[in-house]
Tab-separated table of C-alpha atoms in Angstrom:
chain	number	residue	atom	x	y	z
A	1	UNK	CA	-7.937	31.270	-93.676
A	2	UNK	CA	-6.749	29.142	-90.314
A	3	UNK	CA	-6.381	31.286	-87.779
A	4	UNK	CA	-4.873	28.491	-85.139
A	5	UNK	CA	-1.904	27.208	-85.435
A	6	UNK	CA	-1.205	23.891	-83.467
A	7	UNK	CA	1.643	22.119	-82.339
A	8	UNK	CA	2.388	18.741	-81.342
A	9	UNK	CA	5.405	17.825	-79.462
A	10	UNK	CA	7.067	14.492	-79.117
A	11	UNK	CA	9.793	14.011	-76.113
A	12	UNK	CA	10.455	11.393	-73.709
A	13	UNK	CA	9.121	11.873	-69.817
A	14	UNK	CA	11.884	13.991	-67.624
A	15	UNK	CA	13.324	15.902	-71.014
A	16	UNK	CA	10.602	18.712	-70.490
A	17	UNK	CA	8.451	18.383	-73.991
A	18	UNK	CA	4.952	18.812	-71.839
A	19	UNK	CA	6.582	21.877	-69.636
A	20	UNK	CA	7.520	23.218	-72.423
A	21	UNK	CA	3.994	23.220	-74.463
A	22	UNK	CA	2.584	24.773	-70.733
A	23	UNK	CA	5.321	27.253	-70.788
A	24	UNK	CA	4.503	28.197	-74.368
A	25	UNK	CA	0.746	28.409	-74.017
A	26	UNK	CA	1.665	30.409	-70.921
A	27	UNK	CA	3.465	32.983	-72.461
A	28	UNK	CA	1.302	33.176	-75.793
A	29	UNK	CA	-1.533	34.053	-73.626
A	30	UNK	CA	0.529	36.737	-71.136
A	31	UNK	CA	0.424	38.430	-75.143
A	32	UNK	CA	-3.376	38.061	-75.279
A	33	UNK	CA	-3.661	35.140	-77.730
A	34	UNK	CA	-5.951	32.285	-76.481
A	35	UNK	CA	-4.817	29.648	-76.202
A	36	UNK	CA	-4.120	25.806	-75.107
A	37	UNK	CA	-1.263	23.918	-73.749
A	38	UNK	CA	-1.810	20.258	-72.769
A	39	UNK	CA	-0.272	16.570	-72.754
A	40	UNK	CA	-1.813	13.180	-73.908
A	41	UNK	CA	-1.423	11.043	-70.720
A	42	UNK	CA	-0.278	7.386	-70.984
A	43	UNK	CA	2.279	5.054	-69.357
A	44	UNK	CA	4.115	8.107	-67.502
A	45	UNK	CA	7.557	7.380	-66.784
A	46	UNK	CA	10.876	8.686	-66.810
A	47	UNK	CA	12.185	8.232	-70.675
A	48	UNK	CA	9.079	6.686	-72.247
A	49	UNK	CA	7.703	8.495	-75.436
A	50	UNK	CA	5.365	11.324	-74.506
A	51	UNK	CA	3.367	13.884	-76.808
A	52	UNK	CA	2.353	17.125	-76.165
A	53	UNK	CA	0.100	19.358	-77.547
A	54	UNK	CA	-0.355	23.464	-78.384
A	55	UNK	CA	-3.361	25.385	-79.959
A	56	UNK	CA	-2.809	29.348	-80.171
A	57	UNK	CA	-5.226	31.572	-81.814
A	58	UNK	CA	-6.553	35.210	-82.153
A	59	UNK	CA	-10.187	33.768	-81.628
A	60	UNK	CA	-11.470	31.531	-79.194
A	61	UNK	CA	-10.393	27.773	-79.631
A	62	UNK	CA	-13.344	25.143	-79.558
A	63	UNK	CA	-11.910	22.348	-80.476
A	64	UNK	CA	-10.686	20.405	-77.240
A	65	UNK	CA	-8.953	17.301	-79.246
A	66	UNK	CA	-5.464	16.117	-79.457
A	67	UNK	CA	-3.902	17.447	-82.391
A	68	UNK	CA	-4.237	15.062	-85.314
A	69	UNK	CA	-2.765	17.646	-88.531
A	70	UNK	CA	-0.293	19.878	-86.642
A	71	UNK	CA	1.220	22.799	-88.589
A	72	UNK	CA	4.481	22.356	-86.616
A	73	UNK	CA	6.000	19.406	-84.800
A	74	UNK	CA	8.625	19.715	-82.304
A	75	UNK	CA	10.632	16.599	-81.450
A	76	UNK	CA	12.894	16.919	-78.497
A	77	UNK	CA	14.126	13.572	-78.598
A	78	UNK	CA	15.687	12.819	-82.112
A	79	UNK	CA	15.959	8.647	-80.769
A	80	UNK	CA	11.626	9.193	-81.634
A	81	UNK	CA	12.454	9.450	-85.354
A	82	UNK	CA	12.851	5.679	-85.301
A	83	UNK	CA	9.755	4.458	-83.411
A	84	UNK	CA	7.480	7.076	-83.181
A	85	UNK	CA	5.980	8.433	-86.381
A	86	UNK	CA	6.391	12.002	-85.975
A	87	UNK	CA	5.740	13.543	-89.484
A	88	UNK	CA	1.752	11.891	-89.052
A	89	UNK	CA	-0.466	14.509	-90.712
A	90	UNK	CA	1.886	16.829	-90.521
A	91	UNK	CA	1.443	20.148	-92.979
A	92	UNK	CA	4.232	20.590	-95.612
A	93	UNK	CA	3.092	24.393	-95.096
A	94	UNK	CA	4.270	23.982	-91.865
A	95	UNK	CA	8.074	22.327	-90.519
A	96	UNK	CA	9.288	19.817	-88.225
A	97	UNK	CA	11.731	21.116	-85.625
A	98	UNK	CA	13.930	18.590	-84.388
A	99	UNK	CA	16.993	18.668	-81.597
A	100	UNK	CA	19.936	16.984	-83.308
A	101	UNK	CA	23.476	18.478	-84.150
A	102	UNK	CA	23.038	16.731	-87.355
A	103	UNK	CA	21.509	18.281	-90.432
A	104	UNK	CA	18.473	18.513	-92.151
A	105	UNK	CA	19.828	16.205	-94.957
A	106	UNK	CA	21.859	13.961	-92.692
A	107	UNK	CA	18.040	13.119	-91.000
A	108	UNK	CA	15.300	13.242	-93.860
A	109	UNK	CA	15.652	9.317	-94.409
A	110	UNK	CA	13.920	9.423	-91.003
A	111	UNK	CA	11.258	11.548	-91.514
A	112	UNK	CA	9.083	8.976	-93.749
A	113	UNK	CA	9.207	11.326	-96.944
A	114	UNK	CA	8.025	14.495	-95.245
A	115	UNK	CA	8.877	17.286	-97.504
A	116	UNK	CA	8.550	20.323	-96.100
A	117	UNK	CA	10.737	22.382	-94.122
A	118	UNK	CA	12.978	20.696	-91.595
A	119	UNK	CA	14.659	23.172	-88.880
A	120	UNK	CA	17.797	20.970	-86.879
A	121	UNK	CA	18.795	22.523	-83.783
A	122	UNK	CA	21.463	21.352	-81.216
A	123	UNK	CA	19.242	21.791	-78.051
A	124	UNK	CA	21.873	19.125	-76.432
A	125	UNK	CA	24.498	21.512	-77.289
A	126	UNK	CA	23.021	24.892	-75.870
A	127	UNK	CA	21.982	23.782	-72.817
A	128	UNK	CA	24.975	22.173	-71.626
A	129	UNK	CA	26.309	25.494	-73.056
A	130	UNK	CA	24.361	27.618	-71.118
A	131	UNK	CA	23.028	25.966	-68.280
A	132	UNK	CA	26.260	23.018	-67.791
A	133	UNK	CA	23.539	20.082	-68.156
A	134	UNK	CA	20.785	18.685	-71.111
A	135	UNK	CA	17.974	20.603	-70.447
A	136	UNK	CA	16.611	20.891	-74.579
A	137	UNK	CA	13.263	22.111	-73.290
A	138	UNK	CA	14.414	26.199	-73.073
A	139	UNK	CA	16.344	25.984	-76.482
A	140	UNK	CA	13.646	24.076	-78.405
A	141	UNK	CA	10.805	26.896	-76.923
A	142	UNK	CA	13.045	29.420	-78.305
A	143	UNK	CA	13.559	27.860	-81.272
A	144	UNK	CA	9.709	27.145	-82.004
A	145	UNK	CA	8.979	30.457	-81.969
A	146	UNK	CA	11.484	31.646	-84.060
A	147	UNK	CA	10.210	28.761	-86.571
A	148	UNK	CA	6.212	29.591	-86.572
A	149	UNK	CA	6.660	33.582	-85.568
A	150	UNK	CA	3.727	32.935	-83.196
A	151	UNK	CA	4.715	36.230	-81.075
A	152	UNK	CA	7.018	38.983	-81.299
A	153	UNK	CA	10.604	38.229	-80.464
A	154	UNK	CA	10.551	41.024	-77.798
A	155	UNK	CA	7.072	40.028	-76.507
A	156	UNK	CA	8.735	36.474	-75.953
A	157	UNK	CA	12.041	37.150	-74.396
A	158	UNK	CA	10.505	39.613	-72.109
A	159	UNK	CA	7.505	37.156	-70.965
A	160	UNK	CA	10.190	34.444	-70.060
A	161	UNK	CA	12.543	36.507	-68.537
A	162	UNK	CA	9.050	37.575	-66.012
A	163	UNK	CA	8.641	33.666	-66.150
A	164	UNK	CA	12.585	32.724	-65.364
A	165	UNK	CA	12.424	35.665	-62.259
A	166	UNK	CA	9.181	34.133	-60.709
A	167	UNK	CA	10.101	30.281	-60.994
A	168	UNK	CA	13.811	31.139	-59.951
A	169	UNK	CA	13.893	33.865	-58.109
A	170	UNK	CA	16.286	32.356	-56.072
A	171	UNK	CA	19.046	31.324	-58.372
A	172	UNK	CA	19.682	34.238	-60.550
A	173	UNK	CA	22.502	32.076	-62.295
A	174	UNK	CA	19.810	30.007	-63.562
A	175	UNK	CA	17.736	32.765	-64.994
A	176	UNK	CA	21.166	33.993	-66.447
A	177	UNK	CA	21.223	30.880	-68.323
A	178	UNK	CA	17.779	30.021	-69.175
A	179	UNK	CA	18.197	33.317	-71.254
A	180	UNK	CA	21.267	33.133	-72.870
A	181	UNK	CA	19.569	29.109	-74.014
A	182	UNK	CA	16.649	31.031	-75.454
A	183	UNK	CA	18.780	33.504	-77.110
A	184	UNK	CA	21.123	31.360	-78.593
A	185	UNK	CA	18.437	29.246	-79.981
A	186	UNK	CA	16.365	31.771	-81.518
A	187	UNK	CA	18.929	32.481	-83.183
A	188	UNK	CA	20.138	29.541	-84.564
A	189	UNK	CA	16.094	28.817	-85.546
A	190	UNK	CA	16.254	32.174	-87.305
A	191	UNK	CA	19.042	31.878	-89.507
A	192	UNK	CA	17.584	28.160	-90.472
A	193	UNK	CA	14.113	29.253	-91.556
């Protein structure tokens, strides 16, 4: 039985895909998983196509790859469904969690006949919600560990919340927000699983 489970990201530079994946292997290790968190470095600019990349595991990870057969894939940029082929390798055991408003059916011409499960969340939507600007990043963390149940939802929400008070321990509004993004998206990722 696989006991890692490995995520690949796809986002475009300044939308917070590869903080994200670092934020998530942060946290899944503050619960005593190992883990990695890393990005594939290329022509690093503001809006160009970046990927990122997640192994978590019980047992110690050897591999030290890119992720070529991902169990999940997190896009937080659903403009990549057109040029970037996201679904490569992808499990059908696994799902493909994309940030759109639109649905599941309204996108699977898109997803090159990938036919496992497809989670749509609004990540637009919440953060401007929560936080008054398009930050998908803290919604599509929440919503990728609703989706693969790689922690307990307490052990999560009380690692970023320690995460949220370090980083802004100045702006309590923005931890205030940051939380009620991650709540709101777990639950939306919940109810779609």
């Amino acid at each position: 039985m696989k006991q890692t489970l490995e995520i690949r990201w796809h986002g475009r530079g300044g939308q917070g895909a590869k903080t994200a994946a670092l934020l998530l292997a942060d946290v899944a290790f503050m619960t005593g998983k190992n883990v990695q968190g890393f990005p594939e470095y290329g022509p690093e600019r503001m809006g160009a196509p970046i990927t990122a990349f997640n192994r978590i595991s019980p047992e110690p990870i050897r591999v030290h790859s890119n992720i070529y057969d991902p169990d999940y894939v997190v896009v937080v940029d659903e403009t990549l469904l057109e040029s970037v082929p996201v679904t490569a390798g992808l499990s059908e055991e696994g799902a493909i969690i994309i940030n759109t408003p639109r649905s599941a059916a309204q996108i699977a011409d898109k997803l090159s006949g990938y036919n496992g499960k497809v989670i749509t969340i609004d990540a637009r939507g919440i953060s401007e919600k929560t936080l008054g600007r398009n930050f998908p990043n803290t919604p599509m963390l929440a919503a990728v560990v609703a989706v693969t149940g790689v922690m307990e939802k307490e052990d999560f929400f009380k690692q970023m919340k320690d995460s949220f008070a370090h980083k802004f321990a100045k702006k309590p509004q923005v931890i205030d927000g940051n939380m009620k993004a991650l709540e709101m998206a777990y639950m939306v990722a919940e109810k779609a699983i």
